[in-house]
Amino acid sequence: MDIKSALRKTICLFFCAILFGIVTPKAAYANTIAPPIAEYLLTTQERRESSVTFKNDSRKEIFLSPAVYSYDPQTLEMSKEDGFIFTRADKEIFSVRPTETFELPYEIVPDKDMRPGTYFNLIILETEKEKIFVAETNPIGTVENLAHLVVLHITDPEQGVKGITSDFAKIDIQVIDKGIPFVSPTIIKYTYENTSNYVLNPMGEIQFYSTKGRFTPEYIKINKDQQKLYPGGLLEEEFEIQKDHISNLFTQRIILGRFYNGIDENLIIKEVVIQPNFELFIAIALIVIALIALVKVLLDENKKREKKVKKKKPKKNPE
């Protein structure tokens, strides 16, 4: 390689590296809090101690002061006057140095007037210079990683089994289309209506199988997006199942759904039986009968025409 050419390329790369270093922004440091969400299942007579951890990933010392608000995740509103504040944390100013980790202890103390249901508190780690951000509409989006959401599910102390009621939702499974093997899929749909006072996280699965075990069962997980369901809310999902087997024409198929609330171990089981597609058999039988009848009519007509032709044929005169 030419020495002058190599030197020119080296100088060019050197200046490019310097220019890239000037225009490239410095690495961003994001403070983190863990866990972002904590859920608890308690009665009004119980208490729980917990903690949240904050890590200072910036290059400067940060002064934090925890503030607790009641929070409505549907309207994204928070308040110190409205709603129940059941989370207690020391109202102090804590110093957190760069790369240092700070653990904030807090206690959950339910109010005796809280009825069974789901309640939310928000712990915001305010900094001295950023106190105005608490007035924003969406606190979680504003403070980014400086918010800790506490979800409290209050249960009835009179219940024999700790948890929410077993009839937490109204669930229905519908067969939209039975399907035809090798032609069209089976289409099913379920609806999950929250009839409780709790914010549920619908979980569970739907199993699809044959009573004769002619094919491997199909397992469908519900609510893969983990959508929260507020009281009175409705979740609907539709699925296509393509399990092609000739036995599907003659045997029963079962749809078995196990639905959980995402809070405790209570579940609701729903079962639907898909009978063989007798309508298809009837339709095929009618078509076959119609074809046989049509062929018979055509054959009879053909015979009649042949007889007429024979009758009209002139007789030969004897010589």
PDB file of C-alpha atoms in Angstrom:
ATOM      1  CA  MET A   1       0.000   0.000   0.000  1.00  0.00           C
ATOM      2  CA  ASP A   2       1.235   3.562  -0.758  1.00  0.00           C
ATOM      3  CA  ILE A   3       2.623   5.180   2.447  1.00  0.00           C
ATOM      4  CA  LYS A   4       1.083   8.583   1.638  1.00  0.00           C
ATOM      5  CA  SER A   5      -2.321   7.010   0.975  1.00  0.00           C
ATOM      6  CA  ALA A   6      -2.173   5.066   4.254  1.00  0.00           C
ATOM      7  CA  LEU A   7      -1.198   8.208   6.142  1.00  0.00           C
ATOM      8  CA  ARG A   8      -4.100  10.157   4.648  1.00  0.00           C
ATOM      9  CA  LYS A   9      -6.554   7.393   5.650  1.00  0.00           C
ATOM     10  CA  THR A  10      -5.147   7.277   9.205  1.00  0.00           C
ATOM     11  CA  ILE A  11      -5.501  11.049   9.630  1.00  0.00           C
ATOM     12  CA  CYS A  12      -9.040  10.924   8.229  1.00  0.00           C
ATOM     13  CA  LEU A  13     -10.063   8.134  10.625  1.00  0.00           C
ATOM     14  CA  PHE A  14      -8.501  10.033  13.534  1.00  0.00           C
ATOM     15  CA  PHE A  15     -10.509  13.192  12.845  1.00  0.00           C
ATOM     16  CA  CYS A  16     -13.675  11.154  12.288  1.00  0.00           C
ATOM     17  CA  ALA A  17     -13.224   9.507  15.684  1.00  0.00           C
ATOM     18  CA  ILE A  18     -12.758  12.924  17.333  1.00  0.00           C
ATOM     19  CA  LEU A  19     -15.846  14.319  15.569  1.00  0.00           C
ATOM     20  CA  PHE A  20     -17.903  11.250  16.541  1.00  0.00           C
ATOM     21  CA  GLY A  21     -16.889  11.688  20.167  1.00  0.00           C
ATOM     22  CA  ILE A  22     -17.991  15.333  20.091  1.00  0.00           C
ATOM     23  CA  VAL A  23     -21.415  14.843  18.513  1.00  0.00           C
ATOM     24  CA  THR A  24     -22.348  11.585  20.305  1.00  0.00           C
ATOM     25  CA  PRO A  25     -24.428  12.305  23.431  1.00  0.00           C
ATOM     26  CA  LYS A  26     -23.159  11.083  26.773  1.00  0.00           C
ATOM     27  CA  ALA A  27     -24.567   7.868  28.177  1.00  0.00           C
ATOM     28  CA  ALA A  28     -27.877   8.399  29.952  1.00  0.00           C
ATOM     29  CA  TYR A  29     -28.213   7.245  33.536  1.00  0.00           C
ATOM     30  CA  ALA A  30     -31.625   6.000  34.685  1.00  0.00           C
ATOM     31  CA  ASN A  31     -32.371   5.585  38.363  1.00  0.00           C
ATOM     32  CA  THR A  32     -34.194   2.349  39.117  1.00  0.00           C
ATOM     33  CA  ILE A  33     -36.650   1.205  41.736  1.00  0.00           C
ATOM     34  CA  ALA A  34     -37.514  -2.416  42.464  1.00  0.00           C
ATOM     35  CA  PRO A  35     -39.985  -3.897  42.505  1.00  0.00           C
ATOM     36  CA  PRO A  36     -42.178  -1.451  40.546  1.00  0.00           C
ATOM     37  CA  ILE A  37     -45.373  -3.168  41.778  1.00  0.00           C
ATOM     38  CA  ALA A  38     -46.200  -5.165  44.911  1.00  0.00           C
ATOM     39  CA  GLU A  39     -49.512  -6.948  45.630  1.00  0.00           C
ATOM     40  CA  TYR A  40     -50.864  -8.102  48.996  1.00  0.00           C
ATOM     41  CA  LEU A  41     -53.900 -10.063  50.165  1.00  0.00           C
ATOM     42  CA  LEU A  42     -54.931  -9.057  53.696  1.00  0.00           C
ATOM     43  CA  THR A  43     -57.899  -8.597  55.972  1.00  0.00           C
ATOM     44  CA  THR A  44     -58.526  -5.300  57.742  1.00  0.00           C
ATOM     45  CA  GLN A  45     -57.174  -6.913  60.909  1.00  0.00           C
ATOM     46  CA  GLU A  46     -53.765  -7.723  59.456  1.00  0.00           C
ATOM     47  CA  ARG A  47     -50.597  -5.735  58.806  1.00  0.00           C
ATOM     48  CA  ARG A  48     -47.638  -6.338  56.549  1.00  0.00           C
ATOM     49  CA  GLU A  49     -44.109  -4.967  56.454  1.00  0.00           C
ATOM     50  CA  SER A  50     -42.277  -4.609  53.159  1.00  0.00           C
ATOM     51  CA  SER A  51     -39.669  -2.500  51.408  1.00  0.00           C
ATOM     52  CA  VAL A  52     -38.709  -0.981  48.084  1.00  0.00           C
ATOM     53  CA  THR A  53     -35.174  -0.569  46.780  1.00  0.00           C
ATOM     54  CA  PHE A  54     -33.840   2.491  44.933  1.00  0.00           C
ATOM     55  CA  LYS A  55     -30.532   2.545  43.066  1.00  0.00           C
ATOM     56  CA  ASN A  56     -28.825   5.822  42.158  1.00  0.00           C
ATOM     57  CA  ASP A  57     -27.369   5.273  38.696  1.00  0.00           C
ATOM     58  CA  SER A  58     -26.537   8.943  38.192  1.00  0.00           C
ATOM     59  CA  ARG A  59     -23.251  10.767  38.813  1.00  0.00           C
ATOM     60  CA  LYS A  60     -24.582  13.009  41.535  1.00  0.00           C
ATOM     61  CA  GLU A  61     -25.926  12.630  45.038  1.00  0.00           C
ATOM     62  CA  ILE A  62     -29.712  12.522  45.257  1.00  0.00           C
ATOM     63  CA  PHE A  63     -31.918  13.529  48.171  1.00  0.00           C
ATOM     64  CA  LEU A  64     -35.170  11.600  48.352  1.00  0.00           C
ATOM     65  CA  SER A  65     -38.305  12.063  50.391  1.00  0.00           C
ATOM     66  CA  PRO A  66     -41.093   9.418  50.133  1.00  0.00           C
ATOM     67  CA  ALA A  67     -44.686  10.580  49.665  1.00  0.00           C
ATOM     68  CA  VAL A  68     -47.723   8.266  49.667  1.00  0.00           C
ATOM     69  CA  TYR A  69     -50.875   8.906  47.635  1.00  0.00           C
ATOM     70  CA  SER A  70     -54.102   7.043  46.995  1.00  0.00           C
ATOM     71  CA  TYR A  71     -54.177   6.155  43.322  1.00  0.00           C
ATOM     72  CA  ASP A  72     -56.827   5.377  40.703  1.00  0.00           C
ATOM     73  CA  PRO A  73     -55.199   3.463  37.830  1.00  0.00           C
ATOM     74  CA  GLN A  74     -58.223   3.964  35.583  1.00  0.00           C
ATOM     75  CA  THR A  75     -58.287   7.767  35.766  1.00  0.00           C
ATOM     76  CA  LEU A  76     -54.541   8.074  36.593  1.00  0.00           C
ATOM     77  CA  GLU A  77     -55.442  10.407  39.459  1.00  0.00           C
ATOM     78  CA  MET A  78     -53.776  10.453  42.862  1.00  0.00           C
ATOM     79  CA  SER A  79     -54.658  12.252  46.043  1.00  0.00           C
ATOM     80  CA  LYS A  80     -53.764  12.643  49.693  1.00  0.00           C
ATOM     81  CA  GLU A  81     -57.302  13.590  50.712  1.00  0.00           C
ATOM     82  CA  ASP A  82     -59.554  11.206  48.736  1.00  0.00           C
ATOM     83  CA  GLY A  83     -59.465   7.446  48.987  1.00  0.00           C
ATOM     84  CA  PHE A  84     -57.674   5.222  51.481  1.00  0.00           C
ATOM     85  CA  ILE A  85     -53.998   5.641  52.285  1.00  0.00           C
ATOM     86  CA  PHE A  86     -52.970   2.379  53.904  1.00  0.00           C
ATOM     87  CA  THR A  87     -49.204   2.585  53.263  1.00  0.00           C
ATOM     88  CA  ARG A  88     -46.964   4.122  55.912  1.00  0.00           C
ATOM     89  CA  ALA A  89     -43.394   5.265  55.240  1.00  0.00           C
ATOM     90  CA  ASP A  90     -41.061   7.553  57.171  1.00  0.00           C
ATOM     91  CA  LYS A  91     -41.366  11.135  55.972  1.00  0.00           C
ATOM     92  CA  GLU A  92     -37.678  11.988  55.953  1.00  0.00           C
ATOM     93  CA  ILE A  93     -35.063  13.175  53.503  1.00  0.00           C
ATOM     94  CA  PHE A  94     -32.667  10.386  52.565  1.00  0.00           C
ATOM     95  CA  SER A  95     -29.321  10.910  50.882  1.00  0.00           C
ATOM     96  CA  VAL A  96     -28.313   8.452  48.144  1.00  0.00           C
ATOM     97  CA  ARG A  97     -24.830   8.739  46.685  1.00  0.00           C
ATOM     98  CA  PRO A  98     -23.885   7.734  43.128  1.00  0.00           C
ATOM     99  CA  THR A  99     -24.089   3.952  42.490  1.00  0.00           C
ATOM    100  CA  GLU A 100     -25.471   3.540  46.010  1.00  0.00           C
ATOM    101  CA  THR A 101     -28.560   1.453  46.804  1.00  0.00           C
ATOM    102  CA  PHE A 102     -31.174   2.649  49.265  1.00  0.00           C
ATOM    103  CA  GLU A 103     -33.868   0.451  50.814  1.00  0.00           C
ATOM    104  CA  LEU A 104     -37.041   2.168  51.987  1.00  0.00           C
ATOM    105  CA  PRO A 105     -39.080   0.137  54.487  1.00  0.00           C
ATOM    106  CA  TYR A 106     -42.832   0.673  54.646  1.00  0.00           C
ATOM    107  CA  GLU A 107     -45.813  -0.885  56.393  1.00  0.00           C
ATOM    108  CA  ILE A 108     -49.262  -1.743  55.098  1.00  0.00           C
ATOM    109  CA  VAL A 109     -51.953  -0.904  57.652  1.00  0.00           C
ATOM    110  CA  PRO A 110     -55.479  -1.424  56.265  1.00  0.00           C
ATOM    111  CA  ASP A 111     -58.229   0.891  57.475  1.00  0.00           C
ATOM    112  CA  LYS A 112     -61.039  -0.798  59.418  1.00  0.00           C
ATOM    113  CA  ASP A 113     -63.595   0.860  57.112  1.00  0.00           C
ATOM    114  CA  MET A 114     -62.157  -0.721  53.973  1.00  0.00           C
ATOM    115  CA  ARG A 115     -64.628  -3.119  52.381  1.00  0.00           C
ATOM    116  CA  PRO A 116     -63.517  -6.237  50.485  1.00  0.00           C
ATOM    117  CA  GLY A 117     -62.029  -5.137  47.192  1.00  0.00           C
ATOM    118  CA  THR A 118     -58.855  -3.829  45.562  1.00  0.00           C
ATOM    119  CA  TYR A 119     -57.136  -0.587  46.593  1.00  0.00           C
ATOM    120  CA  PHE A 120     -54.072   1.230  45.267  1.00  0.00           C
ATOM    121  CA  ASN A 121     -51.417   3.398  46.865  1.00  0.00           C
ATOM    122  CA  LEU A 122     -48.510   5.043  45.141  1.00  0.00           C
ATOM    123  CA  ILE A 123     -45.173   5.658  46.837  1.00  0.00           C
ATOM    124  CA  ILE A 124     -43.354   8.451  45.045  1.00  0.00           C
ATOM    125  CA  LEU A 125     -39.730   9.148  45.854  1.00  0.00           C
ATOM    126  CA  GLU A 126     -39.675  12.912  45.482  1.00  0.00           C
ATOM    127  CA  THR A 127     -36.416  14.772  44.965  1.00  0.00           C
ATOM    128  CA  GLU A 128     -35.787  18.216  46.409  1.00  0.00           C
ATOM    129  CA  LYS A 129     -35.702  19.954  43.039  1.00  0.00           C
ATOM    130  CA  GLU A 130     -38.545  18.034  41.400  1.00  0.00           C
ATOM    131  CA  LYS A 131     -41.475  18.347  43.800  1.00  0.00           C
ATOM    132  CA  ILE A 132     -43.663  19.999  41.163  1.00  0.00           C
ATOM    133  CA  PHE A 133     -43.965  16.747  39.203  1.00  0.00           C
ATOM    134  CA  VAL A 134     -46.532  15.340  41.647  1.00  0.00           C
ATOM    135  CA  ALA A 135     -49.132  17.689  40.165  1.00  0.00           C
ATOM    136  CA  GLU A 136     -48.966  15.938  36.800  1.00  0.00           C
ATOM    137  CA  THR A 137     -51.885  13.850  35.607  1.00  0.00           C
ATOM    138  CA  ASN A 138     -49.957  10.638  35.131  1.00  0.00           C
ATOM    139  CA  PRO A 139     -47.531  10.225  38.020  1.00  0.00           C
ATOM    140  CA  ILE A 140     -46.094   6.939  36.817  1.00  0.00           C
ATOM    141  CA  GLY A 141     -45.235   8.330  33.400  1.00  0.00           C
ATOM    142  CA  THR A 142     -43.847  11.550  34.896  1.00  0.00           C
ATOM    143  CA  VAL A 143     -41.553  10.154  37.543  1.00  0.00           C
ATOM    144  CA  GLU A 144     -40.626   7.165  35.377  1.00  0.00           C
ATOM    145  CA  ASN A 145     -38.751   4.734  37.649  1.00  0.00           C
ATOM    146  CA  LEU A 146     -39.328   6.721  40.871  1.00  0.00           C
ATOM    147  CA  ALA A 147     -42.781   5.303  41.638  1.00  0.00           C
ATOM    148  CA  HIS A 148     -43.741   2.144  43.515  1.00  0.00           C
ATOM    149  CA  LEU A 149     -47.315   0.890  43.185  1.00  0.00           C
ATOM    150  CA  VAL A 150     -48.824  -0.949  46.167  1.00  0.00           C
ATOM    151  CA  VAL A 151     -51.892  -3.067  45.375  1.00  0.00           C
ATOM    152  CA  LEU A 152     -53.935  -4.230  48.341  1.00  0.00           C
ATOM    153  CA  HIS A 153     -56.691  -6.837  48.068  1.00  0.00           C
ATOM    154  CA  ILE A 154     -58.892  -6.687  51.174  1.00  0.00           C
ATOM    155  CA  THR A 155     -60.582  -9.979  52.027  1.00  0.00           C
ATOM    156  CA  ASP A 156     -63.548 -10.676  54.263  1.00  0.00           C
ATOM    157  CA  PRO A 157     -62.376 -11.908  57.701  1.00  0.00           C
ATOM    158  CA  GLU A 158     -65.675 -13.791  58.102  1.00  0.00           C
ATOM    159  CA  GLN A 159     -64.880 -16.171  55.229  1.00  0.00           C
ATOM    160  CA  GLY A 160     -63.815 -19.672  56.146  1.00  0.00           C
ATOM    161  CA  VAL A 161     -61.161 -19.693  53.432  1.00  0.00           C
ATOM    162  CA  LYS A 162     -58.899 -16.695  53.101  1.00  0.00           C
ATOM    163  CA  GLY A 163     -59.283 -15.108  49.686  1.00  0.00           C
ATOM    164  CA  ILE A 164     -61.957 -13.619  47.483  1.00  0.00           C
ATOM    165  CA  THR A 165     -65.252 -15.329  46.709  1.00  0.00           C
ATOM    166  CA  SER A 166     -65.307 -18.284  44.345  1.00  0.00           C
ATOM    167  CA  ASP A 167     -67.906 -16.585  42.131  1.00  0.00           C
ATOM    168  CA  PHE A 168     -65.558 -13.743  41.240  1.00  0.00           C
ATOM    169  CA  ALA A 169     -66.561 -13.743  37.570  1.00  0.00           C
ATOM    170  CA  LYS A 170     -69.261 -14.727  35.136  1.00  0.00           C
ATOM    171  CA  ILE A 171     -67.661 -16.917  32.497  1.00  0.00           C
ATOM    172  CA  ASP A 172     -69.175 -18.323  29.336  1.00  0.00           C
ATOM    173  CA  ILE A 173     -67.726 -20.456  26.518  1.00  0.00           C
ATOM    174  CA  GLN A 174     -69.448 -20.436  23.131  1.00  0.00           C
ATOM    175  CA  VAL A 175     -68.900 -22.566  20.039  1.00  0.00           C
ATOM    176  CA  ILE A 176     -69.089 -20.131  17.138  1.00  0.00           C
ATOM    177  CA  ASP A 177     -68.432 -22.774  14.479  1.00  0.00           C
ATOM    178  CA  LYS A 178     -68.079 -26.536  14.937  1.00  0.00           C
ATOM    179  CA  GLY A 179     -65.828 -26.677  11.908  1.00  0.00           C
ATOM    180  CA  ILE A 180     -65.367 -29.420   9.319  1.00  0.00           C
ATOM    181  CA  PRO A 181     -62.233 -31.590   9.425  1.00  0.00           C
ATOM    182  CA  PHE A 182     -59.779 -30.713   6.635  1.00  0.00           C
ATOM    183  CA  VAL A 183     -62.112 -27.939   5.486  1.00  0.00           C
ATOM    184  CA  SER A 184     -62.664 -25.312   8.204  1.00  0.00           C
ATOM    185  CA  PRO A 185     -61.418 -24.827  11.810  1.00  0.00           C
ATOM    186  CA  THR A 186     -63.441 -24.994  14.996  1.00  0.00           C
ATOM    187  CA  ILE A 187     -64.032 -21.471  16.335  1.00  0.00           C
ATOM    188  CA  ILE A 188     -64.690 -20.897  20.028  1.00  0.00           C
ATOM    189  CA  LYS A 189     -65.106 -17.768  22.129  1.00  0.00           C
ATOM    190  CA  TYR A 190     -65.062 -17.106  25.856  1.00  0.00           C
ATOM    191  CA  THR A 191     -66.262 -14.118  27.887  1.00  0.00           C
ATOM    192  CA  TYR A 192     -64.926 -13.279  31.344  1.00  0.00           C
ATOM    193  CA  GLU A 193     -66.951 -10.660  33.256  1.00  0.00           C
ATOM    194  CA  ASN A 194     -65.607  -9.391  36.574  1.00  0.00           C
ATOM    195  CA  THR A 195     -68.519  -9.532  39.025  1.00  0.00           C
ATOM    196  CA  SER A 196     -66.401  -8.827  42.129  1.00  0.00           C
ATOM    197  CA  ASN A 197     -65.095  -5.658  43.795  1.00  0.00           C
ATOM    198  CA  TYR A 198     -61.517  -6.639  42.970  1.00  0.00           C
ATOM    199  CA  VAL A 199     -59.213  -5.759  40.117  1.00  0.00           C
ATOM    200  CA  LEU A 200     -58.549  -9.153  38.574  1.00  0.00           C
ATOM    201  CA  ASN A 201     -55.766 -10.485  36.401  1.00  0.00           C
ATOM    202  CA  PRO A 202     -57.569 -13.198  34.417  1.00  0.00           C
ATOM    203  CA  MET A 203     -55.461 -16.323  34.054  1.00  0.00           C
ATOM    204  CA  GLY A 204     -56.010 -19.906  32.972  1.00  0.00           C
ATOM    205  CA  GLU A 205     -56.257 -22.146  29.966  1.00  0.00           C
ATOM    206  CA  ILE A 206     -58.752 -23.781  27.639  1.00  0.00           C
ATOM    207  CA  GLN A 207     -58.238 -27.441  26.766  1.00  0.00           C
ATOM    208  CA  PHE A 208     -59.660 -28.950  23.590  1.00  0.00           C
ATOM    209  CA  TYR A 209     -59.690 -32.749  23.188  1.00  0.00           C
ATOM    210  CA  SER A 210     -61.624 -35.733  21.846  1.00  0.00           C
ATOM    211  CA  THR A 211     -63.522 -38.142  24.109  1.00  0.00           C
ATOM    212  CA  LYS A 212     -61.946 -41.033  22.198  1.00  0.00           C
ATOM    213  CA  GLY A 213     -58.452 -39.585  22.404  1.00  0.00           C
ATOM    214  CA  ARG A 214     -58.064 -39.544  18.629  1.00  0.00           C
ATOM    215  CA  PHE A 215     -55.724 -36.538  18.678  1.00  0.00           C
ATOM    216  CA  THR A 216     -53.411 -34.826  21.146  1.00  0.00           C
ATOM    217  CA  PRO A 217     -55.186 -32.204  23.284  1.00  0.00           C
ATOM    218  CA  GLU A 218     -54.861 -28.539  22.390  1.00  0.00           C
ATOM    219  CA  TYR A 219     -53.986 -26.128  25.226  1.00  0.00           C
ATOM    220  CA  ILE A 220     -54.785 -22.439  24.826  1.00  0.00           C
ATOM    221  CA  LYS A 221     -53.560 -19.873  27.341  1.00  0.00           C
ATOM    222  CA  ILE A 222     -55.993 -17.022  27.978  1.00  0.00           C
ATOM    223  CA  ASN A 223     -55.187 -13.342  28.424  1.00  0.00           C
ATOM    224  CA  LYS A 224     -51.594 -13.544  27.196  1.00  0.00           C
ATOM    225  CA  ASP A 225     -51.366  -9.744  27.355  1.00  0.00           C
ATOM    226  CA  GLN A 226     -52.149  -9.897  31.113  1.00  0.00           C
ATOM    227  CA  GLN A 227     -54.913  -7.340  30.825  1.00  0.00           C
ATOM    228  CA  LYS A 228     -56.250  -6.137  34.174  1.00  0.00           C
ATOM    229  CA  LEU A 229     -59.986  -6.397  34.617  1.00  0.00           C
ATOM    230  CA  TYR A 230     -61.680  -3.809  36.830  1.00  0.00           C
ATOM    231  CA  PRO A 231     -65.013  -4.438  38.583  1.00  0.00           C
ATOM    232  CA  GLY A 232     -67.723  -4.777  35.953  1.00  0.00           C
ATOM    233  CA  GLY A 233     -65.143  -5.145  33.178  1.00  0.00           C
ATOM    234  CA  LEU A 234     -65.485  -7.672  30.368  1.00  0.00           C
ATOM    235  CA  LEU A 235     -62.773  -9.674  28.609  1.00  0.00           C
ATOM    236  CA  GLU A 236     -63.488 -11.507  25.344  1.00  0.00           C
ATOM    237  CA  GLU A 237     -61.239 -13.687  23.212  1.00  0.00           C
ATOM    238  CA  GLU A 238     -61.888 -15.830  20.151  1.00  0.00           C
ATOM    239  CA  PHE A 239     -59.746 -18.765  19.020  1.00  0.00           C
ATOM    240  CA  GLU A 240     -59.506 -20.963  15.943  1.00  0.00           C
ATOM    241  CA  ILE A 241     -58.667 -24.624  16.566  1.00  0.00           C
ATOM    242  CA  GLN A 242     -57.473 -26.724  13.672  1.00  0.00           C
ATOM    243  CA  LYS A 243     -57.353 -30.324  14.878  1.00  0.00           C
ATOM    244  CA  ASP A 244     -58.031 -32.317  11.734  1.00  0.00           C
ATOM    245  CA  HIS A 245     -58.969 -35.953  12.236  1.00  0.00           C
ATOM    246  CA  ILE A 246     -61.587 -38.049  10.499  1.00  0.00           C
ATOM    247  CA  SER A 247     -62.918 -39.148  13.905  1.00  0.00           C
ATOM    248  CA  ASN A 248     -64.082 -35.568  14.509  1.00  0.00           C
ATOM    249  CA  LEU A 249     -67.035 -36.427  12.300  1.00  0.00           C
ATOM    250  CA  PHE A 250     -68.201 -39.220  14.607  1.00  0.00           C
ATOM    251  CA  THR A 251     -67.013 -38.495  18.179  1.00  0.00           C
ATOM    252  CA  GLN A 252     -67.690 -35.878  20.809  1.00  0.00           C
ATOM    253  CA  ARG A 253     -65.125 -33.160  21.456  1.00  0.00           C
ATOM    254  CA  ILE A 254     -64.716 -31.428  24.811  1.00  0.00           C
ATOM    255  CA  ILE A 255     -63.816 -27.834  25.610  1.00  0.00           C
ATOM    256  CA  LEU A 256     -62.632 -27.571  29.216  1.00  0.00           C
ATOM    257  CA  GLY A 257     -61.771 -24.136  30.614  1.00  0.00           C
ATOM    258  CA  ARG A 258     -59.989 -23.391  33.893  1.00  0.00           C
ATOM    259  CA  PHE A 259     -60.209 -19.720  34.835  1.00  0.00           C
ATOM    260  CA  TYR A 260     -58.345 -18.036  37.707  1.00  0.00           C
ATOM    261  CA  ASN A 261     -58.610 -14.519  39.127  1.00  0.00           C
ATOM    262  CA  GLY A 262     -54.878 -13.881  39.490  1.00  0.00           C
ATOM    263  CA  ILE A 263     -55.226 -13.066  43.202  1.00  0.00           C
ATOM    264  CA  ASP A 264     -55.735 -16.365  45.011  1.00  0.00           C
ATOM    265  CA  GLU A 265     -56.175 -20.056  44.160  1.00  0.00           C
ATOM    266  CA  ASN A 266     -59.925 -19.900  43.493  1.00  0.00           C
ATOM    267  CA  LEU A 267     -60.919 -21.034  40.019  1.00  0.00           C
ATOM    268  CA  ILE A 268     -63.984 -21.482  37.856  1.00  0.00           C
ATOM    269  CA  ILE A 269     -64.287 -24.539  35.611  1.00  0.00           C
ATOM    270  CA  LYS A 270     -66.432 -24.487  32.485  1.00  0.00           C
ATOM    271  CA  GLU A 271     -67.062 -27.419  30.150  1.00  0.00           C
ATOM    272  CA  VAL A 272     -68.728 -27.503  26.759  1.00  0.00           C
ATOM    273  CA  VAL A 273     -69.418 -30.656  24.726  1.00  0.00           C
ATOM    274  CA  ILE A 274     -69.336 -30.428  20.940  1.00  0.00           C
ATOM    275  CA  GLN A 275     -71.550 -33.099  19.470  1.00  0.00           C
ATOM    276  CA  PRO A 276     -70.686 -34.712  16.132  1.00  0.00           C
ATOM    277  CA  ASN A 277     -71.714 -32.571  13.221  1.00  0.00           C
ATOM    278  CA  PHE A 278     -74.988 -34.390  12.498  1.00  0.00           C
ATOM    279  CA  GLU A 279     -76.143 -31.493  10.353  1.00  0.00           C
ATOM    280  CA  LEU A 280     -73.280 -32.263   8.007  1.00  0.00           C
ATOM    281  CA  PHE A 281     -74.265 -35.923   7.837  1.00  0.00           C
ATOM    282  CA  ILE A 282     -77.875 -34.991   7.148  1.00  0.00           C
ATOM    283  CA  ALA A 283     -76.827 -32.556   4.442  1.00  0.00           C
ATOM    284  CA  ILE A 284     -74.560 -35.151   2.816  1.00  0.00           C
ATOM    285  CA  ALA A 285     -77.308 -37.791   3.048  1.00  0.00           C
ATOM    286  CA  LEU A 286     -79.844 -35.424   1.444  1.00  0.00           C
ATOM    287  CA  ILE A 287     -77.408 -34.613  -1.342  1.00  0.00           C
ATOM    288  CA  VAL A 288     -76.748 -38.326  -1.963  1.00  0.00           C
ATOM    289  CA  ILE A 289     -80.481 -39.108  -1.944  1.00  0.00           C
ATOM    290  CA  ALA A 290     -81.126 -36.207  -4.306  1.00  0.00           C
ATOM    291  CA  LEU A 291     -78.374 -37.394  -6.655  1.00  0.00           C
ATOM    292  CA  ILE A 292     -79.711 -40.959  -6.596  1.00  0.00           C
ATOM    293  CA  ALA A 293     -83.211 -39.691  -7.301  1.00  0.00           C
ATOM    294  CA  LEU A 294     -81.919 -37.512 -10.117  1.00  0.00           C
ATOM    295  CA  VAL A 295     -79.982 -40.402 -11.665  1.00  0.00           C
ATOM    296  CA  LYS A 296     -83.046 -42.648 -11.385  1.00  0.00           C
ATOM    297  CA  VAL A 297     -85.225 -40.034 -13.056  1.00  0.00           C
ATOM    298  CA  LEU A 298     -82.682 -39.617 -15.854  1.00  0.00           C
ATOM    299  CA  LEU A 299     -82.464 -43.376 -16.340  1.00  0.00           C
ATOM    300  CA  ASP A 300     -86.261 -43.691 -16.415  1.00  0.00           C
ATOM    301  CA  GLU A 301     -86.492 -40.873 -18.934  1.00  0.00           C
ATOM    302  CA  ASN A 302     -83.833 -42.528 -21.046  1.00  0.00           C
ATOM    303  CA  LYS A 303     -85.739 -45.826 -20.995  1.00  0.00           C
ATOM    304  CA  LYS A 304     -88.963 -44.083 -21.991  1.00  0.00           C
ATOM    305  CA  ARG A 305     -87.227 -42.405 -24.914  1.00  0.00           C
ATOM    306  CA  GLU A 306     -85.798 -45.721 -26.069  1.00  0.00           C
ATOM    307  CA  LYS A 307     -89.254 -47.350 -25.982  1.00  0.00           C
ATOM    308  CA  LYS A 308     -90.773 -44.512 -28.020  1.00  0.00           C
ATOM    309  CA  VAL A 309     -88.027 -44.812 -30.597  1.00  0.00           C
ATOM    310  CA  LYS A 310     -88.683 -48.541 -30.959  1.00  0.00           C
ATOM    311  CA  LYS A 311     -92.431 -47.973 -31.420  1.00  0.00           C
ATOM    312  CA  LYS A 312     -91.937 -45.346 -34.144  1.00  0.00           C
ATOM    313  CA  LYS A 313     -89.467 -47.518 -36.077  1.00  0.00           C
ATOM    314  CA  PRO A 314     -91.240 -48.688 -39.395  1.00  0.00           C
ATOM    315  CA  LYS A 315     -91.794 -52.369 -40.057  1.00  0.00           C
ATOM    316  CA  LYS A 316     -90.123 -54.015 -43.119  1.00  0.00           C
ATOM    317  CA  ASN A 317     -92.480 -55.099 -46.016  1.00  0.00           C
ATOM    318  CA  PRO A 318     -92.148 -58.774 -47.108  1.00  0.00           C
ATOM    319  CA  GLU A 319     -90.954 -59.260 -50.748  1.00  0.00           C
TER     320      GLU A 319
END
